[in-house]
Coordinates of C-alpha atoms (C1' of nucleotides) in Angstrom, one line a residue:
Chain H
M1 CA 11.5 25.6 -1.7
D2 CA 13.8 23.8 -4.1
Y3 CA 12.2 21.7 -6.9
A4 CA 13.4 18.4 -5.4
S5 CA 11.7 19.1 -2.1
T6 CA 8.5 20.1 -3.9
V7 CA 8.6 16.8 -5.9
A8 CA 9.3 14.9 -2.6
E9 CA 6.2 16.4 -0.9
A10 CA 3.9 15.7 -3.9
L11 CA 5.3 12.2 -4.2
A12 CA 4.7 11.4 -0.6
A13 CA 1.0 12.3 -1.1
I14 CA 0.7 10.1 -4.2
V15 CA 2.3 7.0 -2.8
S16 CA 0.2 7.2 0.4
R17 CA -2.1 4.4 1.2
D18 CA -5.1 6.7 1.0
F19 CA -4.3 7.9 -2.5
R20 CA -3.8 4.4 -3.9
S21 CA -6.7 2.9 -2.1
G22 CA -9.0 5.7 -3.2
L23 CA -7.8 5.4 -6.8
Y24 CA -8.5 1.7 -7.0
L25 CA -11.8 2.1 -5.3
K26 CA -12.8 4.8 -7.8
L27 CA -11.8 2.6 -10.7
T28 CA -13.6 -0.5 -9.7
E29 CA -16.5 0.7 -7.5
G30 CA -19.8 -0.9 -8.6
L31 CA -18.3 -2.0 -11.9
H32 CA -18.4 -5.8 -11.7
D33 CA -18.6 -8.6 -9.1
G34 CA -15.1 -9.9 -8.4
L35 CA -13.3 -6.7 -9.4
D36 CA -12.2 -4.7 -6.4
E37 CA -9.2 -3.1 -4.8
L38 CA -7.7 -6.5 -4.3
T39 CA -8.2 -8.2 -7.7
Y40 CA -7.6 -5.0 -9.7
P41 CA -3.8 -5.2 -9.9
T42 CA -3.9 -8.8 -11.1
F43 CA -6.7 -7.9 -13.6
S44 CA -4.7 -5.0 -14.8
A45 CA -1.5 -7.0 -15.2
L46 CA -3.3 -9.5 -17.4
A47 CA -4.6 -6.6 -19.4
R48 CA -1.1 -5.3 -19.9
A49 CA 0.3 -8.7 -20.8
G50 CA -2.1 -8.8 -23.8
E51 CA -1.6 -12.5 -24.2
P52 CA -2.2 -15.6 -22.1
V53 CA 0.4 -15.8 -19.3
S54 CA 0.9 -17.9 -16.2
A55 CA 0.6 -16.9 -12.5
A56 CA 4.3 -17.3 -12.0
T57 CA 4.9 -14.7 -14.8
I58 CA 2.4 -12.2 -13.4
G59 CA 3.6 -12.5 -9.8
P60 CA 6.8 -10.4 -9.9
Q61 CA 5.0 -7.8 -12.0
V62 CA 2.4 -7.1 -9.3
G63 CA 4.6 -7.8 -6.4
L64 CA 2.6 -10.9 -5.3
D65 CA 3.5 -14.5 -4.7
R66 CA 2.2 -16.9 -7.4
S67 CA -0.1 -18.5 -4.8
V68 CA -1.9 -15.1 -4.3
V69 CA -2.1 -14.5 -8.0
S70 CA -3.6 -18.0 -8.4
R71 CA -6.4 -17.1 -6.0
R72 CA -7.0 -13.7 -7.5
A73 CA -7.3 -15.3 -10.9
Q74 CA -9.7 -17.8 -9.5
T75 CA -11.9 -15.0 -8.1
L76 CA -11.7 -13.2 -11.4
A77 CA -12.5 -16.4 -13.3
R78 CA -15.5 -17.2 -11.2
A79 CA -16.7 -13.7 -12.0
G80 CA -16.3 -14.3 -15.7
L81 CA -13.6 -11.8 -16.2
V82 CA -10.7 -14.2 -16.7
R83 CA -10.2 -17.4 -18.6
E84 CA -8.0 -20.2 -17.2
E85 CA -6.8 -22.7 -19.8
S86 CA -4.2 -25.4 -19.6
D87 CA -1.0 -24.7 -21.6
P88 CA -0.9 -27.5 -24.3
T89 CA 2.9 -27.3 -24.5
D90 CA 3.4 -27.7 -20.8
R91 CA 0.4 -29.2 -18.9
R92 CA 1.6 -28.0 -15.5
R93 CA 0.9 -24.4 -16.5
V94 CA -2.4 -22.6 -16.4
L95 CA -2.6 -19.7 -18.9
L96 CA -4.6 -16.7 -17.8
S97 CA -6.2 -14.2 -20.1
L98 CA -9.1 -11.8 -20.1
T99 CA -12.5 -13.0 -21.4
A100 CA -14.5 -10.8 -23.8
E101 CA -16.4 -9.6 -20.7
G102 CA -13.1 -8.9 -19.0
L103 CA -12.0 -6.8 -21.9
A104 CA -15.2 -4.8 -21.8
V105 CA -14.8 -4.1 -18.1
L106 CA -11.2 -3.2 -18.8
D107 CA -12.4 -0.6 -21.2
Q108 CA -14.6 0.9 -18.6
C109 CA -11.8 1.0 -16.0
R110 CA -9.6 2.8 -18.5
R111 CA -12.3 5.2 -19.4
R112 CA -12.9 6.0 -15.7
L113 CA -9.2 6.6 -15.1
R114 CA -8.9 8.8 -18.2
E115 CA -11.9 10.8 -17.2
A116 CA -10.7 11.2 -13.7
I117 CA -7.3 12.5 -14.9
E118 CA -8.9 14.8 -17.5
S119 CA -11.2 16.2 -15.0
R120 CA -8.4 16.7 -12.6
L121 CA -6.4 18.7 -15.3
S122 CA -9.4 20.3 -17.0
D123 CA -8.2 23.8 -16.1
W124 CA -4.7 23.3 -17.4
P125 CA -3.5 24.5 -20.8
Q126 CA -3.3 21.7 -23.2
S127 CA 0.4 22.1 -23.6
D128 CA 0.9 21.8 -19.9
R129 CA -1.1 18.5 -19.8
E130 CA 1.1 17.1 -22.5
E131 CA 4.3 18.2 -21.0
F132 CA 3.2 16.8 -17.6
A133 CA 2.4 13.5 -19.2
R134 CA 5.8 13.2 -20.8
H135 CA 7.5 14.2 -17.6
L136 CA 5.6 11.8 -15.4
R137 CA 6.1 8.9 -17.8
E138 CA 9.8 9.6 -17.7
F139 CA 9.9 10.0 -14.0
A140 CA 7.9 6.8 -13.4
A141 CA 10.0 4.8 -15.9
S142 CA 12.2 3.4 -13.2
P143 CA 12.0 3.3 -9.4
L144 CA 13.7 5.9 -7.3
Chain N
M1 CA -1.4 7.7 -27.0
D2 CA -3.5 10.6 -25.5
Y3 CA -1.9 12.4 -22.6
A4 CA -4.5 11.1 -20.0
S5 CA -3.6 7.5 -20.8
T6 CA 0.1 8.3 -20.5
V7 CA -0.5 9.8 -17.1
A8 CA -2.7 6.8 -16.1
E9 CA 0.1 4.4 -17.0
A10 CA 2.7 6.3 -15.1
L11 CA 0.5 6.8 -12.1
A12 CA -0.2 3.1 -12.0
A13 CA 3.5 2.4 -11.6
I14 CA 4.0 5.1 -8.9
V15 CA 1.1 4.0 -6.7
S16 CA 2.1 0.3 -6.9
R17 CA 3.1 -1.5 -3.8
D18 CA 6.6 -2.0 -5.0
F19 CA 7.3 1.6 -5.7
R20 CA 6.1 2.8 -2.4
S21 CA 7.7 0.0 -0.5
G22 CA 11.0 0.6 -2.3
L23 CA 10.8 4.3 -1.6
Y24 CA 10.2 3.9 2.1
L25 CA 12.9 1.3 2.4
K26 CA 15.4 3.5 0.6
L27 CA 14.6 6.4 2.9
T28 CA 14.9 4.6 6.2
E29 CA 17.4 1.7 5.4
G30 CA 20.0 1.5 8.1
L31 CA 19.3 5.0 9.3
H32 CA 18.1 4.4 12.8
D33 CA 16.6 1.7 15.1
G34 CA 12.8 2.0 15.2
L35 CA 12.5 3.8 11.9
D36 CA 11.4 1.6 9.1
E37 CA 8.8 1.2 6.4
L38 CA 6.1 1.0 9.1
T39 CA 7.0 3.8 11.4
Y40 CA 8.1 6.2 8.7
P41 CA 4.6 7.6 7.8
T42 CA 3.9 8.4 11.5
F43 CA 7.3 9.9 11.9
S44 CA 6.9 11.9 8.7
A45 CA 3.5 13.2 9.8
L46 CA 4.9 14.4 13.1
A47 CA 7.6 16.2 11.2
R48 CA 5.0 17.9 9.0
A49 CA 3.0 18.9 12.0
G50 CA 5.9 20.9 13.3
E51 CA 4.4 21.2 16.8
P52 CA 3.3 18.7 19.4
V53 CA 0.1 16.9 18.3
S54 CA -2.0 14.0 19.6
A55 CA -2.4 10.5 18.0
A56 CA -6.0 11.3 17.2
T57 CA -4.9 14.2 15.2
I58 CA -2.3 12.3 13.2
G59 CA -4.5 9.3 12.5
P60 CA -6.6 10.6 9.7
Q61 CA -3.5 12.3 8.1
V62 CA -1.7 9.0 7.7
G63 CA -4.8 6.9 7.2
L64 CA -4.3 4.9 10.4
D65 CA -6.4 4.4 13.4
R66 CA -5.4 6.2 16.6
S67 CA -4.6 2.9 18.2
V68 CA -2.0 2.1 15.5
V69 CA -0.6 5.6 15.7
S70 CA -0.3 5.1 19.4
R71 CA 1.8 2.0 19.0
R72 CA 4.0 3.5 16.2
A73 CA 4.6 6.5 18.5
Q74 CA 5.6 4.1 21.3
T75 CA 8.1 2.4 19.0
L76 CA 9.5 5.7 17.9
A77 CA 9.7 7.0 21.5
R78 CA 11.6 3.9 22.6
A79 CA 14.0 4.5 19.9
G80 CA 14.5 8.1 21.1
L81 CA 13.1 9.7 18.0
V82 CA 9.8 10.9 19.5
R83 CA 8.8 12.6 22.8
E84 CA 5.5 11.8 24.5
E85 CA 4.3 14.4 27.0
S86 CA 1.0 14.9 28.7
D87 CA -1.0 17.9 27.6
P88 CA -1.3 20.2 30.6
T89 CA -4.5 21.7 29.3
D90 CA -6.1 18.3 28.7
R91 CA -4.6 15.4 30.7
R92 CA -6.3 12.8 28.6
R93 CA -4.1 13.7 25.7
V94 CA -0.5 12.7 24.9
L95 CA 1.3 15.2 22.8
L96 CA 3.8 13.7 20.3
S97 CA 6.8 15.6 18.9
L98 CA 10.2 14.8 17.4
T99 CA 13.2 14.9 19.8
A100 CA 16.4 16.6 18.8
E101 CA 17.6 13.2 17.6
G102 CA 14.4 12.8 15.6
L103 CA 14.9 16.1 13.9
A104 CA 18.5 15.1 13.0
V105 CA 17.2 11.8 11.5
L106 CA 14.5 13.7 9.7
D107 CA 17.1 15.9 8.0
Q108 CA 18.9 12.8 6.8
C109 CA 15.6 11.3 5.4
R110 CA 14.8 14.5 3.6
R111 CA 18.3 14.7 2.2
R112 CA 18.1 11.1 1.0
L113 CA 14.9 11.8 -0.8
R114 CA 16.1 15.0 -2.3
E115 CA 19.2 13.3 -3.6
A116 CA 17.3 10.4 -5.0
I117 CA 15.0 12.8 -6.9
E118 CA 17.9 15.0 -8.0
S119 CA 19.7 12.0 -9.2
R120 CA 16.6 10.7 -11.0
L121 CA 16.3 14.0 -12.9
S122 CA 19.9 14.8 -13.3
D123 CA 19.8 14.7 -17.0
W124 CA 16.8 17.0 -17.3
P125 CA 17.1 20.7 -18.1
Q126 CA 16.7 22.8 -15.0
S127 CA 13.5 24.4 -16.4
D128 CA 11.9 21.0 -17.0
R129 CA 12.7 20.0 -13.4
E130 CA 11.0 23.1 -12.0
E131 CA 8.0 22.8 -14.3
F132 CA 7.6 19.1 -13.4
A133 CA 7.7 20.0 -9.7
R134 CA 5.0 22.7 -10.1
H135 CA 2.9 20.3 -12.1
L136 CA 3.2 17.4 -9.8
R137 CA 2.5 19.5 -6.7
E138 CA -0.7 20.8 -8.4
F139 CA -1.6 17.3 -9.5
A140 CA -1.1 15.8 -6.0
A141 CA -2.9 18.6 -4.2
S142 CA -6.1 16.7 -4.1
P143 CA -7.1 13.0 -4.7
L144 CA -8.3 11.8 -8.0
Chain W
dT1 C1' -22.0 11.7 28.5
dA2 C1' -18.1 12.2 25.4
dT3 C1' -13.3 11.8 24.2
dT4 C1' -8.3 10.4 24.8
dG5 C1' -4.9 6.8 24.8
dT6 C1' -4.2 2.2 25.5
dT7 C1' -4.8 -2.7 25.3
dA8 C1' -6.9 -7.1 23.8
dT9 C1' -9.1 -9.3 20.1
dA10 C1' -10.6 -10.4 15.5
dC11 C1' -10.0 -9.7 10.7
dT12 C1' -7.6 -9.1 6.2
dC13 C1' -4.0 -9.9 3.2
dT14 C1' 0.2 -12.0 2.3
dA15 C1' 4.2 -15.3 2.3
dT16 C1' 5.8 -19.8 3.3
dA17 C1' 5.6 -24.5 3.2
dA18 C1' 3.6 -28.8 1.8
dC19 C1' 1.3 -31.4 -1.8
dT20 C1' 0.1 -33.1 -6.6
dA21 C1' 1.0 -33.2 -11.4
dT22 C1' 4.0 -32.6 -15.1
dA23 C1' 8.5 -31.8 -17.1
Chain V
dT1 C1' 15.2 -33.6 -9.8
dA2 C1' 12.9 -29.3 -10.9
dT3 C1' 8.9 -26.5 -11.6
dA4 C1' 3.9 -25.3 -12.2
dG5 C1' -0.4 -24.6 -9.7
dT6 C1' -2.9 -25.2 -5.6
dT7 C1' -4.0 -25.6 -0.8
dA8 C1' -3.2 -25.2 4.3
dT9 C1' -0.9 -22.7 7.6
dA10 C1' 1.4 -19.0 9.9
dG11 C1' 2.8 -14.4 10.0
dA12 C1' 2.3 -9.3 9.6
dG13 C1' -0.4 -5.3 9.8
dT14 C1' -4.7 -3.2 10.7
dA15 C1' -9.3 -2.0 12.5
dT16 C1' -12.6 -2.8 16.1
dA17 C1' -14.1 -3.1 20.6
dA18 C1' -13.4 -2.6 25.4
dC19 C1' -11.2 -0.3 29.1
dA20 C1' -9.6 3.4 32.4
dA21 C1' -8.8 8.3 32.9
dT22 C1' -10.1 12.8 32.1
dA23 C1' -13.1 16.3 30.2

DNA sequence: TATTGTTATACTCTATAACTATA
DNA sequence: TATAGTTATAGAGTATAACAATA
């Protein structure tokens, strides 16, 4: 089989509902109230932002409407993982950021994911792991 | 950044709703009535099967209940892409397979995907493309 | 009694629209 | 007038349950 067809097959498996759902579940399972398959993408986007941001900013990044982000943030805030504070320069806006507890949980999520990947590639030569990482980053850098 | 974190970041982008949705849309857009983001997974599973199979068989493969597969198959059948025939050895079962038209459309889908991938990797050395394909296949072979 | 496909129903998640407050 | 967040509503997609037919 040509390389492109091989990539196509593998890609189909990875983008499947089951793969994603299983991945999110594995990352969040039993970790913290309020963090689950649903809230994880918003949580993760706030982590990536690294600074307080509004729901309207996060929305496009996670592919959700601001109304949905708003409710996810509320759920996360009730669970103590996210802080909601009014923007002093524009009092319409609510700035979202991770609390200290949120950051701690984030670390655990990241560790889980790292460990899952390391375990998955444990029998690969180190040079292959690094090359795969470079390739995958390049491949994922923009949508097909 | 360590290789596992790099893989983690890239993986997050690929499993995102936007990536998958964009991919399915690109594959099926304007190709045929009845084939869209929703019916594509069932269509694709029937293609992979290569022989007539029942809805109950396909269900677990695409992560859908047999009732949903049943309706997707009906949609595809109405569009002329799928054939539904009673299993002579077990008259409860309805065997699903691609029609000649379905096979032709399948070829187009596969060509679109191959071309999208080839275009995406057009500036990679050939050896890198082949190595990436091997790695990704290995990586996707089982869930994290 | 168990299983297949189908249909009807309920549930989940999301977008849209309407509302309030602020710019 | 425009935009932020929120809330209420409707839509899309799915699983679950119930059914008839067959094993």
